[in-house]
Amino acid sequence: MQTPEIFQGDSPRRLVQGAFAGALVTVVCGFYLGGWTLGSTAQKQVMAAEQTSVVRVLAPICADKFKNSADAGANLEALNKADSWKRDEMIVKAGWATFPGSEPDRQVADACAKLLAQVK
């Protein structure tokens, strides 16, 4: 019985090199062009999207709580006079960025301050 020609000489080495090159091209194209992601990357993206959604929903509620407070006009004036990096702290301290069952969220407070800065 004679060995097939593909397994003689340099052919096995070329076969392995070709298989490796094909696997490499598949991985590179899959991750960079095909949209493949690792599980850890997908988890990070989900957590970021979740936080963005929470801020998008709660910031207008925070602004509404601010506007409906007893002394909203004076509070808005004080907020506008405060430095931009202190505004979220003012909102957190006043409790407008605190919702039932949760701790105050600085990102919600920051988004709330930006919404209130648009109010004239």
Short mmCIF file of C-alpha atoms in Angstrom, two decimals:
data_model
loop_
_atom_site.label_atom_id
_atom_site.label_comp_id
_atom_site.label_asym_id
_atom_site.label_seq_id
_atom_site.Cartn_x
_atom_site.Cartn_y
_atom_site.Cartn_z
CA MET A 1 0.00 0.00 0.00
CA GLN A 2 1.39 3.35 -1.01
CA THR A 3 1.10 6.56 1.11
CA PRO A 4 -0.98 9.28 -0.55
CA GLU A 5 1.08 12.03 -2.15
CA ILE A 6 -0.30 14.73 0.17
CA PHE A 7 1.45 13.10 3.15
CA GLN A 8 4.83 12.84 1.46
CA GLY A 9 7.62 15.45 1.56
CA ASP A 10 6.74 19.02 2.56
CA SER A 11 2.99 18.50 2.16
CA PRO A 12 2.17 17.82 5.86
CA ARG A 13 3.99 20.97 6.91
CA ARG A 14 2.20 23.01 4.22
CA LEU A 15 -1.13 21.52 5.32
CA VAL A 16 -0.56 22.60 8.94
CA GLN A 17 0.63 26.05 7.83
CA GLY A 18 -2.45 26.48 5.67
CA ALA A 19 -4.75 25.38 8.49
CA PHE A 20 -3.07 27.83 10.87
CA ALA A 21 -3.31 30.68 8.36
CA GLY A 22 -6.99 29.90 7.76
CA ALA A 23 -7.74 29.86 11.48
CA LEU A 24 -5.90 33.14 11.97
CA VAL A 25 -7.78 34.83 9.12
CA THR A 26 -11.09 33.53 10.51
CA VAL A 27 -10.38 34.88 14.01
CA VAL A 28 -9.16 38.26 12.77
CA CYS A 29 -12.09 38.72 10.40
CA GLY A 30 -14.58 37.50 12.99
CA PHE A 31 -13.50 39.83 15.78
CA TYR A 32 -12.68 42.91 13.73
CA LEU A 33 -15.13 42.72 10.86
CA GLY A 34 -17.77 40.22 11.95
CA GLY A 35 -18.72 41.82 15.24
CA TRP A 36 -17.69 38.96 17.52
CA THR A 37 -17.12 39.94 21.14
CA LEU A 38 -15.83 38.21 24.23
CA GLY A 39 -18.24 37.52 27.06
CA SER A 40 -16.45 39.98 29.34
CA THR A 41 -16.67 42.75 26.73
CA ALA A 42 -20.36 42.08 26.18
CA GLN A 43 -20.95 42.21 29.95
CA LYS A 44 -19.22 45.60 30.18
CA GLN A 45 -21.30 46.92 27.29
CA VAL A 46 -24.52 45.72 28.95
CA MET A 47 -23.62 47.35 32.26
CA ALA A 48 -22.79 50.66 30.54
CA ALA A 49 -26.03 50.61 28.57
CA GLU A 50 -27.97 49.79 31.74
CA GLN A 51 -26.45 52.74 33.62
CA THR A 52 -27.11 55.07 30.69
CA SER A 53 -30.75 53.97 30.59
CA VAL A 54 -31.19 54.49 34.33
CA VAL A 55 -29.73 58.01 34.09
CA ARG A 56 -31.89 58.82 31.07
CA VAL A 57 -35.04 57.83 32.97
CA LEU A 58 -34.23 59.24 36.41
CA ALA A 59 -32.69 62.61 35.48
CA PRO A 60 -36.00 64.15 34.30
CA ILE A 61 -37.69 62.88 37.48
CA CYS A 62 -34.94 64.53 39.53
CA ALA A 63 -35.42 67.79 37.64
CA ASP A 64 -39.17 67.59 38.22
CA LYS A 65 -38.63 67.04 41.97
CA PHE A 66 -36.34 70.09 41.94
CA LYS A 67 -38.85 72.28 40.10
CA ASN A 68 -41.71 71.23 42.42
CA SER A 69 -39.79 71.93 45.63
CA ALA A 70 -41.01 74.68 47.95
CA ASP A 71 -38.31 77.19 47.08
CA ALA A 72 -37.48 76.16 43.53
CA GLY A 73 -36.69 79.68 42.33
CA ALA A 74 -34.10 80.32 45.04
CA ASN A 75 -32.66 76.84 44.58
CA LEU A 76 -32.34 77.33 40.83
CA GLU A 77 -30.61 80.66 41.36
CA ALA A 78 -28.18 79.08 43.84
CA LEU A 79 -27.58 76.18 41.47
CA ASN A 80 -26.81 78.50 38.57
CA LYS A 81 -24.41 80.53 40.71
CA ALA A 82 -22.54 77.43 41.90
CA ASP A 83 -19.48 76.13 40.09
CA SER A 84 -20.34 73.47 37.52
CA TRP A 85 -18.42 70.75 39.36
CA LYS A 86 -20.37 71.44 42.58
CA ARG A 87 -23.87 71.35 41.13
CA ASP A 88 -24.28 67.58 41.27
CA GLU A 89 -23.17 67.65 44.92
CA MET A 90 -25.85 70.24 45.72
CA ILE A 91 -28.50 68.08 44.10
CA VAL A 92 -27.34 64.96 45.96
CA LYS A 93 -27.28 66.80 49.32
CA ALA A 94 -30.79 68.17 48.76
CA GLY A 95 -32.06 64.63 48.07
CA TRP A 96 -33.43 65.20 44.59
CA ALA A 97 -31.23 62.45 43.14
CA THR A 98 -32.27 59.93 45.81
CA PHE A 99 -35.09 57.56 44.92
CA PRO A 100 -36.89 55.00 47.10
CA GLY A 101 -34.77 51.91 47.67
CA SER A 102 -31.55 53.38 46.28
CA GLU A 103 -28.56 55.48 47.15
CA PRO A 104 -28.00 58.90 45.56
CA ASP A 105 -26.51 58.53 42.09
CA ARG A 106 -23.92 61.11 41.01
CA GLN A 107 -24.51 60.45 37.32
CA VAL A 108 -28.23 61.11 37.76
CA ALA A 109 -27.42 64.26 39.73
CA ASP A 110 -25.03 65.46 37.01
CA ALA A 111 -27.61 64.85 34.27
CA CYS A 112 -30.25 66.54 36.43
CA ALA A 113 -28.02 69.59 36.87
CA LYS A 114 -27.50 69.78 33.11
CA LEU A 115 -31.26 69.66 32.54
CA LEU A 116 -31.81 72.38 35.12
CA ALA A 117 -29.11 74.55 33.56
CA GLN A 118 -31.26 74.68 30.43
CA VAL A 119 -34.19 76.12 32.43
CA LYS A 120 -34.30 79.91 32.42
#
